[in-house]
PDB file of C-alpha atoms and ligand atoms in Angstrom:
ATOM      1  CA  UNK A   1     -34.849 -86.842 110.753  1.00 84.00           C
ATOM      2  CA  UNK A   2     -32.845 -88.832 113.279  1.00 97.00           C
ATOM      3  CA  UNK A   3     -33.375 -87.899 116.926  1.00 97.00           C
ATOM      4  CA  UNK A   4     -30.028 -87.053 118.567  1.00 98.00           C
ATOM      5  CA  UNK A   5     -28.712 -89.027 121.529  1.00 98.00           C
ATOM      6  CA  UNK A   6     -26.280 -87.679 124.120  1.00 98.00           C
ATOM      7  CA  UNK A   7     -25.004 -90.520 126.281  1.00 98.00           C
ATOM      8  CA  UNK A   8     -22.609 -90.140 129.181  1.00 98.00           C
ATOM      9  CA  UNK A   9     -20.379 -93.106 129.947  1.00 98.00           C
ATOM     10  CA  UNK A  10     -19.310 -92.692 133.541  1.00 98.00           C
ATOM     11  CA  UNK A  11     -16.990 -95.725 133.288  1.00 98.00           C
ATOM     12  CA  UNK A  12     -15.748 -96.690 136.800  1.00 98.00           C
ATOM     13  CA  UNK A  13     -16.450 -93.346 138.464  1.00 98.00           C
ATOM     14  CA  UNK A  14     -18.710 -91.923 141.191  1.00 98.00           C
ATOM     15  CA  UNK A  15     -19.857 -93.051 144.601  1.00 98.00           C
ATOM     16  CA  UNK A  16     -23.560 -93.259 145.354  1.00 97.00           C
ATOM     17  CA  UNK A  17     -23.564 -89.783 146.897  1.00 98.00           C
ATOM     18  CA  UNK A  18     -21.799 -88.277 143.901  1.00 98.00           C
ATOM     19  CA  UNK A  19     -24.250 -89.974 141.535  1.00 98.00           C
ATOM     20  CA  UNK A  20     -27.208 -88.603 143.496  1.00 97.00           C
ATOM     21  CA  UNK A  21     -25.774 -85.100 143.477  1.00 97.00           C
ATOM     22  CA  UNK A  22     -25.412 -85.317 139.705  1.00 98.00           C
ATOM     23  CA  UNK A  23     -28.925 -86.568 139.046  1.00 97.00           C
ATOM     24  CA  UNK A  24     -30.558 -83.918 141.210  1.00 96.00           C
ATOM     25  CA  UNK A  25     -28.536 -81.252 139.404  1.00 97.00           C
ATOM     26  CA  UNK A  26     -29.570 -82.343 135.888  1.00 98.00           C
ATOM     27  CA  UNK A  27     -33.123 -83.657 136.363  1.00 95.00           C
ATOM     28  CA  UNK A  28     -34.994 -80.398 135.854  1.00 94.00           C
ATOM     29  CA  UNK A  29     -32.585 -78.840 133.379  1.00 97.00           C
ATOM     30  CA  UNK A  30     -32.668 -81.347 130.530  1.00 97.00           C
ATOM     31  CA  UNK A  31     -34.435 -80.594 127.236  1.00 97.00           C
ATOM     32  CA  UNK A  32     -37.457 -82.705 126.268  1.00 97.00           C
ATOM     33  CA  UNK A  33     -36.819 -86.356 125.464  1.00 97.00           C
ATOM     34  CA  UNK A  34     -38.842 -85.785 122.304  1.00 96.00           C
ATOM     35  CA  UNK A  35     -35.997 -83.584 121.035  1.00 97.00           C
ATOM     36  CA  UNK A  36     -32.919 -85.391 122.371  1.00 98.00           C
ATOM     37  CA  UNK A  37     -32.365 -88.646 124.237  1.00 98.00           C
ATOM     38  CA  UNK A  38     -30.285 -87.878 127.342  1.00 98.00           C
ATOM     39  CA  UNK A  39     -28.695 -90.981 128.801  1.00 98.00           C
ATOM     40  CA  UNK A  40     -26.331 -91.706 131.679  1.00 98.00           C
ATOM     41  CA  UNK A  41     -24.566 -95.075 131.553  1.00 98.00           C
ATOM     42  CA  UNK A  42     -23.512 -95.742 135.116  1.00 98.00           C
ATOM     43  CA  UNK A  43     -21.700 -98.503 137.016  1.00 98.00           C
ATOM     44  CA  UNK A  44     -24.062-101.419 137.667  1.00 98.00           C
ATOM     45  CA  UNK A  45     -24.260-100.863 141.401  1.00 98.00           C
ATOM     46  CA  UNK A  46     -25.654 -97.344 140.880  1.00 98.00           C
ATOM     47  CA  UNK A  47     -28.290 -98.244 138.296  1.00 98.00           C
ATOM     48  CA  UNK A  48     -31.240 -98.824 140.619  1.00 98.00           C
ATOM     49  CA  UNK A  49     -30.669 -95.688 142.653  1.00 97.00           C
ATOM     50  CA  UNK A  50     -30.472 -93.608 139.451  1.00 98.00           C
ATOM     51  CA  UNK A  51     -33.498 -95.224 137.805  1.00 98.00           C
ATOM     52  CA  UNK A  52     -35.576 -94.508 140.914  1.00 97.00           C
ATOM     53  CA  UNK A  53     -34.715 -90.837 140.767  1.00 97.00           C
ATOM     54  CA  UNK A  54     -34.433 -90.167 137.028  1.00 95.00           C
ATOM     55  CA  UNK A  55     -36.433 -87.174 135.872  1.00 94.00           C
ATOM     56  CA  UNK A  56     -38.849 -87.442 132.927  1.00 96.00           C
ATOM     57  CA  UNK A  57     -36.227 -86.431 130.377  1.00 98.00           C
ATOM     58  CA  UNK A  58     -33.367 -88.692 131.525  1.00 98.00           C
ATOM     59  CA  UNK A  59     -32.803 -92.381 130.820  1.00 98.00           C
ATOM     60  CA  UNK A  60     -30.329 -94.695 132.517  1.00 98.00           C
ATOM     61  CA  UNK A  61     -28.030 -97.153 130.766  1.00 98.00           C
ATOM     62  CA  UNK A  62     -25.608 -99.902 131.794  1.00 98.00           C
ATOM     63  CA  UNK A  63     -22.029-100.214 130.571  1.00 98.00           C
ATOM     64  CA  UNK A  64     -22.017-103.947 129.899  1.00 98.00           C
ATOM     65  CA  UNK A  65     -24.220-107.022 130.136  1.00 98.00           C
ATOM     66  CA  UNK A  66     -23.921-110.781 129.762  1.00 98.00           C
ATOM     67  CA  UNK A  67     -25.900-112.408 126.942  1.00 98.00           C
ATOM     68  CA  UNK A  68     -27.152-115.393 128.983  1.00 98.00           C
ATOM     69  CA  UNK A  69     -30.468-115.237 130.828  1.00 97.00           C
ATOM     70  CA  UNK A  70     -28.939-116.624 134.029  1.00 97.00           C
ATOM     71  CA  UNK A  71     -26.407-119.191 135.188  1.00 97.00           C
ATOM     72  CA  UNK A  72     -22.947-119.766 136.592  1.00 98.00           C
ATOM     73  CA  UNK A  73     -21.252-116.538 135.447  1.00 97.00           C
ATOM     74  CA  UNK A  74     -19.794-115.117 138.648  1.00 97.00           C
ATOM     75  CA  UNK A  75     -19.732-111.337 138.649  1.00 96.00           C
ATOM     76  CA  UNK A  76     -21.866-110.912 135.510  1.00 97.00           C
ATOM     77  CA  UNK A  77     -25.255-109.243 135.033  1.00 98.00           C
ATOM     78  CA  UNK A  78     -28.057-110.719 132.907  1.00 98.00           C
ATOM     79  CA  UNK A  79     -30.327-108.804 130.514  1.00 98.00           C
ATOM     80  CA  UNK A  80     -33.473-109.549 132.528  1.00 98.00           C
ATOM     81  CA  UNK A  81     -31.781-108.071 135.614  1.00 98.00           C
ATOM     82  CA  UNK A  82     -31.193-104.815 133.739  1.00 98.00           C
ATOM     83  CA  UNK A  83     -34.714-104.853 132.346  1.00 98.00           C
ATOM     84  CA  UNK A  84     -36.299-105.400 135.753  1.00 98.00           C
ATOM     85  CA  UNK A  85     -34.131-102.598 137.163  1.00 98.00           C
ATOM     86  CA  UNK A  86     -35.623-100.161 134.654  1.00 98.00           C
ATOM     87  CA  UNK A  87     -32.503 -99.706 132.550  1.00 98.00           C
ATOM     88  CA  UNK A  88     -33.221 -98.422 129.026  1.00 98.00           C
ATOM     89  CA  UNK A  89     -29.830 -98.631 127.263  1.00 98.00           C
ATOM     90  CA  UNK A  90     -26.663-100.693 127.434  1.00 98.00           C
ATOM     91  CA  UNK A  91     -23.228 -99.925 126.006  1.00 98.00           C
ATOM     92  CA  UNK A  92     -21.875-103.019 124.245  1.00 98.00           C
ATOM     93  CA  UNK A  93     -18.378-103.660 122.898  1.00 98.00           C
ATOM     94  CA  UNK A  94     -16.690-100.577 124.328  1.00 98.00           C
ATOM     95  CA  UNK A  95     -13.011-100.607 123.336  1.00 97.00           C
ATOM     96  CA  UNK A  96     -11.992-100.770 127.011  1.00 97.00           C
ATOM     97  CA  UNK A  97     -13.986-103.981 127.366  1.00 97.00           C
ATOM     98  CA  UNK A  98     -12.613-105.364 124.103  1.00 96.00           C
ATOM     99  CA  UNK A  99      -9.030-104.562 125.088  1.00 95.00           C
ATOM    100  CA  UNK A 100      -8.981-105.229 128.828  1.00 96.00           C
ATOM    101  CA  UNK A 101     -11.667-107.885 129.219  1.00 96.00           C
ATOM    102  CA  UNK A 102     -11.252-109.775 125.938  1.00 95.00           C
ATOM    103  CA  UNK A 103     -14.758-109.059 124.684  1.00 96.00           C
ATOM    104  CA  UNK A 104     -15.148-110.522 121.196  1.00 97.00           C
ATOM    105  CA  UNK A 105     -17.297-109.545 118.216  1.00 97.00           C
ATOM    106  CA  UNK A 106     -19.141-112.858 118.600  1.00 97.00           C
ATOM    107  CA  UNK A 107     -20.036-112.112 122.230  1.00 98.00           C
ATOM    108  CA  UNK A 108     -21.113-108.587 121.261  1.00 98.00           C
ATOM    109  CA  UNK A 109     -23.400-110.061 118.600  1.00 98.00           C
ATOM    110  CA  UNK A 110     -25.098-112.289 121.188  1.00 98.00           C
ATOM    111  CA  UNK A 111     -25.389-109.383 123.613  1.00 98.00           C
ATOM    112  CA  UNK A 112     -27.132-107.184 121.004  1.00 98.00           C
ATOM    113  CA  UNK A 113     -29.727-109.904 120.406  1.00 98.00           C
ATOM    114  CA  UNK A 114     -30.224-110.386 124.156  1.00 98.00           C
ATOM    115  CA  UNK A 115     -30.592-106.652 124.845  1.00 98.00           C
ATOM    116  CA  UNK A 116     -33.211-106.254 122.099  1.00 98.00           C
ATOM    117  CA  UNK A 117     -35.122-109.268 123.450  1.00 98.00           C
ATOM    118  CA  UNK A 118     -35.423-107.329 126.709  1.00 98.00           C
ATOM    119  CA  UNK A 119     -36.386-103.970 125.155  1.00 98.00           C
ATOM    120  CA  UNK A 120     -33.020-102.469 126.080  1.00 98.00           C
ATOM    121  CA  UNK A 121     -31.437-100.238 123.418  1.00 98.00           C
ATOM    122  CA  UNK A 122     -27.887-101.372 122.663  1.00 98.00           C
ATOM    123  CA  UNK A 123     -25.236 -98.710 122.031  1.00 98.00           C
ATOM    124  CA  UNK A 124     -22.817-100.748 119.938  1.00 98.00           C
ATOM    125  CA  UNK A 125     -19.245 -99.445 119.932  1.00 98.00           C
ATOM    126  CA  UNK A 126     -16.681 -99.712 117.178  1.00 98.00           C
ATOM    127  CA  UNK A 127     -13.342 -98.013 116.629  1.00 97.00           C
ATOM    128  CA  UNK A 128      -9.780 -98.391 115.439  1.00 97.00           C
ATOM    129  CA  UNK A 129      -6.396 -97.946 117.119  1.00 95.00           C
ATOM    130  CA  UNK A 130      -3.914 -95.294 116.043  1.00 92.00           C
ATOM    131  CA  UNK A 131      -1.683 -97.953 114.436  1.00 93.00           C
ATOM    132  CA  UNK A 132      -4.655 -99.228 112.425  1.00 95.00           C
ATOM    133  CA  UNK A 133      -5.523 -95.705 111.243  1.00 93.00           C
ATOM    134  CA  UNK A 134      -1.925 -95.013 110.281  1.00 91.00           C
ATOM    135  CA  UNK A 135      -1.806 -98.275 108.349  1.00 95.00           C
ATOM    136  CA  UNK A 136      -4.936 -97.233 106.392  1.00 96.00           C
ATOM    137  CA  UNK A 137      -6.940-100.059 107.911  1.00 97.00           C
ATOM    138  CA  UNK A 138      -9.890 -98.046 109.275  1.00 97.00           C
ATOM    139  CA  UNK A 139     -12.448 -99.376 106.797  1.00 97.00           C
ATOM    140  CA  UNK A 140     -11.286-102.957 107.184  1.00 98.00           C
ATOM    141  CA  UNK A 141     -11.401-102.799 111.001  1.00 98.00           C
ATOM    142  CA  UNK A 142     -14.732-100.999 111.313  1.00 98.00           C
ATOM    143  CA  UNK A 143     -16.336-103.009 108.504  1.00 98.00           C
ATOM    144  CA  UNK A 144     -15.329-106.185 110.255  1.00 98.00           C
ATOM    145  CA  UNK A 145     -16.563-105.060 113.678  1.00 98.00           C
ATOM    146  CA  UNK A 146     -19.944-103.952 112.329  1.00 98.00           C
ATOM    147  CA  UNK A 147     -20.510-106.989 110.097  1.00 98.00           C
ATOM    148  CA  UNK A 148     -19.735-109.375 112.946  1.00 98.00           C
ATOM    149  CA  UNK A 149     -21.698-107.429 115.572  1.00 98.00           C
ATOM    150  CA  UNK A 150     -24.815-107.330 113.371  1.00 98.00           C
ATOM    151  CA  UNK A 151     -24.518-110.812 111.815  1.00 97.00           C
ATOM    152  CA  UNK A 152     -27.952-112.408 111.482  1.00 96.00           C
ATOM    153  CA  UNK A 153     -29.931-109.463 112.866  1.00 97.00           C
ATOM    154  CA  UNK A 154     -33.136-108.599 110.953  1.00 96.00           C
ATOM    155  CA  UNK A 155     -33.421-105.003 109.739  1.00 96.00           C
ATOM    156  CA  UNK A 156     -36.389-104.167 111.999  1.00 96.00           C
ATOM    157  CA  UNK A 157     -34.097-104.919 114.945  1.00 97.00           C
ATOM    158  CA  UNK A 158     -31.098-103.074 113.527  1.00 98.00           C
ATOM    159  CA  UNK A 159     -32.918 -99.725 113.433  1.00 97.00           C
ATOM    160  CA  UNK A 160     -33.607-100.043 117.161  1.00 98.00           C
ATOM    161  CA  UNK A 161     -29.875-100.079 117.908  1.00 98.00           C
ATOM    162  CA  UNK A 162     -27.443 -97.177 118.153  1.00 98.00           C
ATOM    163  CA  UNK A 163     -23.843 -97.303 116.929  1.00 98.00           C
ATOM    164  CA  UNK A 164     -21.033 -95.357 118.592  1.00 98.00           C
ATOM    165  CA  UNK A 165     -17.879 -94.742 116.574  1.00 98.00           C
ATOM    166  CA  UNK A 166     -15.065 -94.199 119.071  1.00 97.00           C
ATOM    167  CA  UNK A 167     -11.530 -94.032 117.684  1.00 96.00           C
ATOM    168  CA  UNK A 168      -9.380 -95.568 120.417  1.00 95.00           C
ATOM    169  CA  UNK A 169      -6.688 -92.922 119.967  1.00 92.00           C
ATOM    170  CA  UNK A 170      -9.198 -90.208 120.873  1.00 91.00           C
ATOM    171  CA  UNK A 171     -10.551 -91.788 124.070  1.00 88.00           C
ATOM    172  CA  UNK A 172      -9.453 -90.006 127.216  1.00 84.00           C
ATOM    173  CA  UNK A 173      -6.478 -88.494 125.388  1.00 85.00           C
ATOM    174  CA  UNK A 174      -7.849 -85.022 124.755  1.00 79.00           C
ATOM    175  CA  UNK A 175      -7.242 -85.672 121.031  1.00 80.00           C
ATOM    176  CA  UNK A 176     -10.592 -85.414 119.316  1.00 80.00           C
ATOM    177  CA  UNK A 177     -10.967 -86.585 115.755  1.00 87.00           C
ATOM    178  CA  UNK A 178     -11.526 -83.489 113.636  1.00 94.00           C
ATOM    179  CA  UNK A 179     -15.207 -83.024 112.835  1.00 96.00           C
ATOM    180  CA  UNK A 180     -14.360 -83.914 109.222  1.00 96.00           C
ATOM    181  CA  UNK A 181     -12.646 -87.189 110.133  1.00 96.00           C
ATOM    182  CA  UNK A 182     -15.380 -88.073 112.638  1.00 97.00           C
ATOM    183  CA  UNK A 183     -18.091 -87.333 110.058  1.00 97.00           C
ATOM    184  CA  UNK A 184     -16.357 -89.199 107.268  1.00 97.00           C
ATOM    185  CA  UNK A 185     -15.801 -92.257 109.457  1.00 98.00           C
ATOM    186  CA  UNK A 186     -19.368 -92.252 110.816  1.00 98.00           C
ATOM    187  CA  UNK A 187     -20.403 -91.977 107.142  1.00 98.00           C
ATOM    188  CA  UNK A 188     -18.349 -95.055 106.359  1.00 98.00           C
ATOM    189  CA  UNK A 189     -20.059 -96.975 109.191  1.00 98.00           C
ATOM    190  CA  UNK A 190     -23.411 -95.872 107.743  1.00 98.00           C
ATOM    191  CA  UNK A 191     -22.349 -97.167 104.331  1.00 98.00           C
ATOM    192  CA  UNK A 192     -21.616-100.600 105.835  1.00 98.00           C
ATOM    193  CA  UNK A 193     -25.136-100.654 107.311  1.00 98.00           C
ATOM    194  CA  UNK A 194     -26.472 -99.615 103.896  1.00 98.00           C
ATOM    195  CA  UNK A 195     -24.621-102.452 102.216  1.00 97.00           C
ATOM    196  CA  UNK A 196     -26.027-104.921 104.774  1.00 97.00           C
ATOM    197  CA  UNK A 197     -29.581-103.599 105.196  1.00 97.00           C
ATOM    198  CA  UNK A 198     -30.316-101.039 102.489  1.00 97.00           C
ATOM    199  CA  UNK A 199     -30.816 -97.281 102.375  1.00 97.00           C
ATOM    200  CA  UNK A 200     -33.882 -97.028 104.603  1.00 97.00           C
ATOM    201  CA  UNK A 201     -32.192 -98.673 107.591  1.00 97.00           C
ATOM    202  CA  UNK A 202     -28.920 -96.815 107.062  1.00 98.00           C
ATOM    203  CA  UNK A 203     -30.747 -93.484 106.955  1.00 97.00           C
ATOM    204  CA  UNK A 204     -32.679 -94.276 110.142  1.00 98.00           C
ATOM    205  CA  UNK A 205     -29.971 -95.698 112.424  1.00 98.00           C
ATOM    206  CA  UNK A 206     -28.330 -93.270 114.852  1.00 98.00           C
ATOM    207  CA  UNK A 207     -24.524 -93.119 114.801  1.00 98.00           C
ATOM    208  CA  UNK A 208     -22.747 -91.324 117.641  1.00 98.00           C
ATOM    209  CA  UNK A 209     -19.209 -90.063 117.839  1.00 97.00           C
ATOM    210  CA  UNK A 210     -17.131 -90.600 120.991  1.00 96.00           C
ATOM    211  CA  UNK A 211     -13.608 -89.635 122.004  1.00 95.00           C
ATOM    212  CA  UNK A 212     -12.765 -86.463 123.955  1.00 93.00           C
ATOM    213  CA  UNK A 213     -16.102 -84.802 123.202  1.00 95.00           C
ATOM    214  CA  UNK A 214     -16.464 -81.734 125.430  1.00 96.00           C
ATOM    215  CA  UNK A 215     -18.476 -78.517 125.585  1.00 97.00           C
ATOM    216  CA  UNK A 216     -15.816 -76.681 123.544  1.00 97.00           C
ATOM    217  CA  UNK A 217     -15.950 -79.025 120.547  1.00 96.00           C
ATOM    218  CA  UNK A 218     -19.462 -80.477 120.714  1.00 97.00           C
ATOM    219  CA  UNK A 219     -21.107 -77.884 118.462  1.00 97.00           C
ATOM    220  CA  UNK A 220     -18.890 -78.501 115.451  1.00 97.00           C
ATOM    221  CA  UNK A 221     -19.195 -82.273 115.847  1.00 96.00           C
ATOM    222  CA  UNK A 222     -22.991 -82.212 116.163  1.00 97.00           C
ATOM    223  CA  UNK A 223     -23.274 -79.993 113.080  1.00 96.00           C
ATOM    224  CA  UNK A 224     -22.010 -82.841 110.905  1.00 97.00           C
ATOM    225  CA  UNK A 225     -24.421 -84.769 108.743  1.00 96.00           C
ATOM    226  CA  UNK A 226     -23.470 -88.276 109.823  1.00 97.00           C
ATOM    227  CA  UNK A 227     -23.085 -87.596 113.538  1.00 98.00           C
ATOM    228  CA  UNK A 228     -26.299 -88.068 115.510  1.00 98.00           C
ATOM    229  CA  UNK A 229     -24.964 -87.448 119.004  1.00 98.00           C
ATOM    230  CA  UNK A 230     -22.163 -88.366 121.348  1.00 98.00           C
ATOM    231  CA  UNK A 231     -20.906 -91.045 123.723  1.00 98.00           C
ATOM    232  CA  UNK A 232     -18.930 -89.089 126.257  1.00 98.00           C
ATOM    233  CA  UNK A 233     -16.661 -90.150 129.118  1.00 97.00           C
ATOM    234  CA  UNK A 234     -14.803 -87.454 131.073  1.00 97.00           C
ATOM    235  CA  UNK A 235     -17.041 -84.525 130.125  1.00 98.00           C
ATOM    236  CA  UNK A 236     -20.179 -86.359 131.274  1.00 98.00           C
ATOM    237  CA  UNK A 237     -19.076 -86.548 134.900  1.00 98.00           C
ATOM    238  CA  UNK A 238     -19.974 -82.980 135.848  1.00 98.00           C
ATOM    239  CA  UNK A 239     -23.630 -81.972 135.679  1.00 98.00           C
ATOM    240  CA  UNK A 240     -22.959 -78.567 134.144  1.00 98.00           C
ATOM    241  CA  UNK A 241     -20.776 -80.015 131.412  1.00 98.00           C
ATOM    242  CA  UNK A 242     -23.244 -82.833 130.613  1.00 98.00           C
ATOM    243  CA  UNK A 243     -26.074 -80.304 130.330  1.00 98.00           C
ATOM    244  CA  UNK A 244     -24.051 -78.255 127.846  1.00 98.00           C
ATOM    245  CA  UNK A 245     -23.432 -81.366 125.739  1.00 98.00           C
ATOM    246  CA  UNK A 246     -27.128 -82.299 125.710  1.00 98.00           C
ATOM    247  CA  UNK A 247     -28.211 -78.756 124.888  1.00 97.00           C
ATOM    248  CA  UNK A 248     -25.788 -78.658 121.947  1.00 97.00           C
ATOM    249  CA  UNK A 249     -27.922 -81.385 120.327  1.00 96.00           C
ATOM    250  CA  UNK A 250     -31.059 -79.241 120.216  1.00 93.00           C
ATOM    251  CA  UNK A 251     -29.591 -76.035 118.860  1.00 81.00           C
TER     252      UNK A 251
HETATM  253  P1  LIG B 301     -13.727 -89.561 126.778  1.00 78.74           P
HETATM  254  O1  LIG B 301     -14.919 -88.708 126.419  1.00 78.74           O
HETATM  255  O2  LIG B 301     -13.302 -89.427 128.202  1.00 78.74           O
HETATM  256  O3  LIG B 301     -12.619 -89.429 125.780  1.00 78.74           O
HETATM  257  O4  LIG B 301     -14.242 -91.099 126.658  1.00 78.74           O
HETATM  258  C1  LIG B 301     -14.887 -91.501 125.512  1.00 78.74           C
HETATM  259  C2  LIG B 301     -15.498 -92.825 125.749  1.00 78.74           C
HETATM  260  O5  LIG B 301     -14.820 -93.829 125.816  1.00 78.74           O
HETATM  261  C3  LIG B 301     -16.952 -92.880 125.928  1.00 78.74           C
HETATM  262  O6  LIG B 301     -17.406 -94.195 125.885  1.00 78.74           O
END
């Protein structure tokens, strides 16, 4: 049995006061971490204040990270900085970073290795554009992203990572992939991992769906065999909504 993960991606939202309000509202309401991993991936400047106040059942994640240990990379954040801040997860290769900040598969590969070296769980994103889906290129695009992201990683490391399938056309658009399409595509991603690492690893790795997940559609998505949780933007910003999403994973 794969333990579900519900991860909020706050993107570039919330002041410090708003973040504190959120964390105090969810801290005592979350189900046990033994049943579901509840994660908030916050802007870097809020990480320390959230880690200091996280309740027992919440974990904090970052939204990006550099792969180098230190050096002349103005504006970047190193893995050991996240580790020493008490961050447990990091989103890597989000489509917004790929599209707007030119993040490449090769950089994502190095970041996965660096995160694992620092005991930070990478949430590795993949996903296709609408044009790619309409041109029947979903398998080619996702296969390529996953093979390049995981190139050279040993299987005992791969199982420690989480994959998030986020179709770009469903992000922030209100258009969710149907549960069937989301399940089928997560299943395809799992088959790529199987081809690379065998059945045991592909059965153990958690694959999340992301793209307009909200309390009204979370149940049908989480009921699907290949979907082990969600990576959620807009609907993770309000405490009440985030709690509903997490609770849907333990029904
Ligand atoms: P929305 O849930 O706002 O569509 O965002 C999805 C996403 O990009 C999470 O990483």
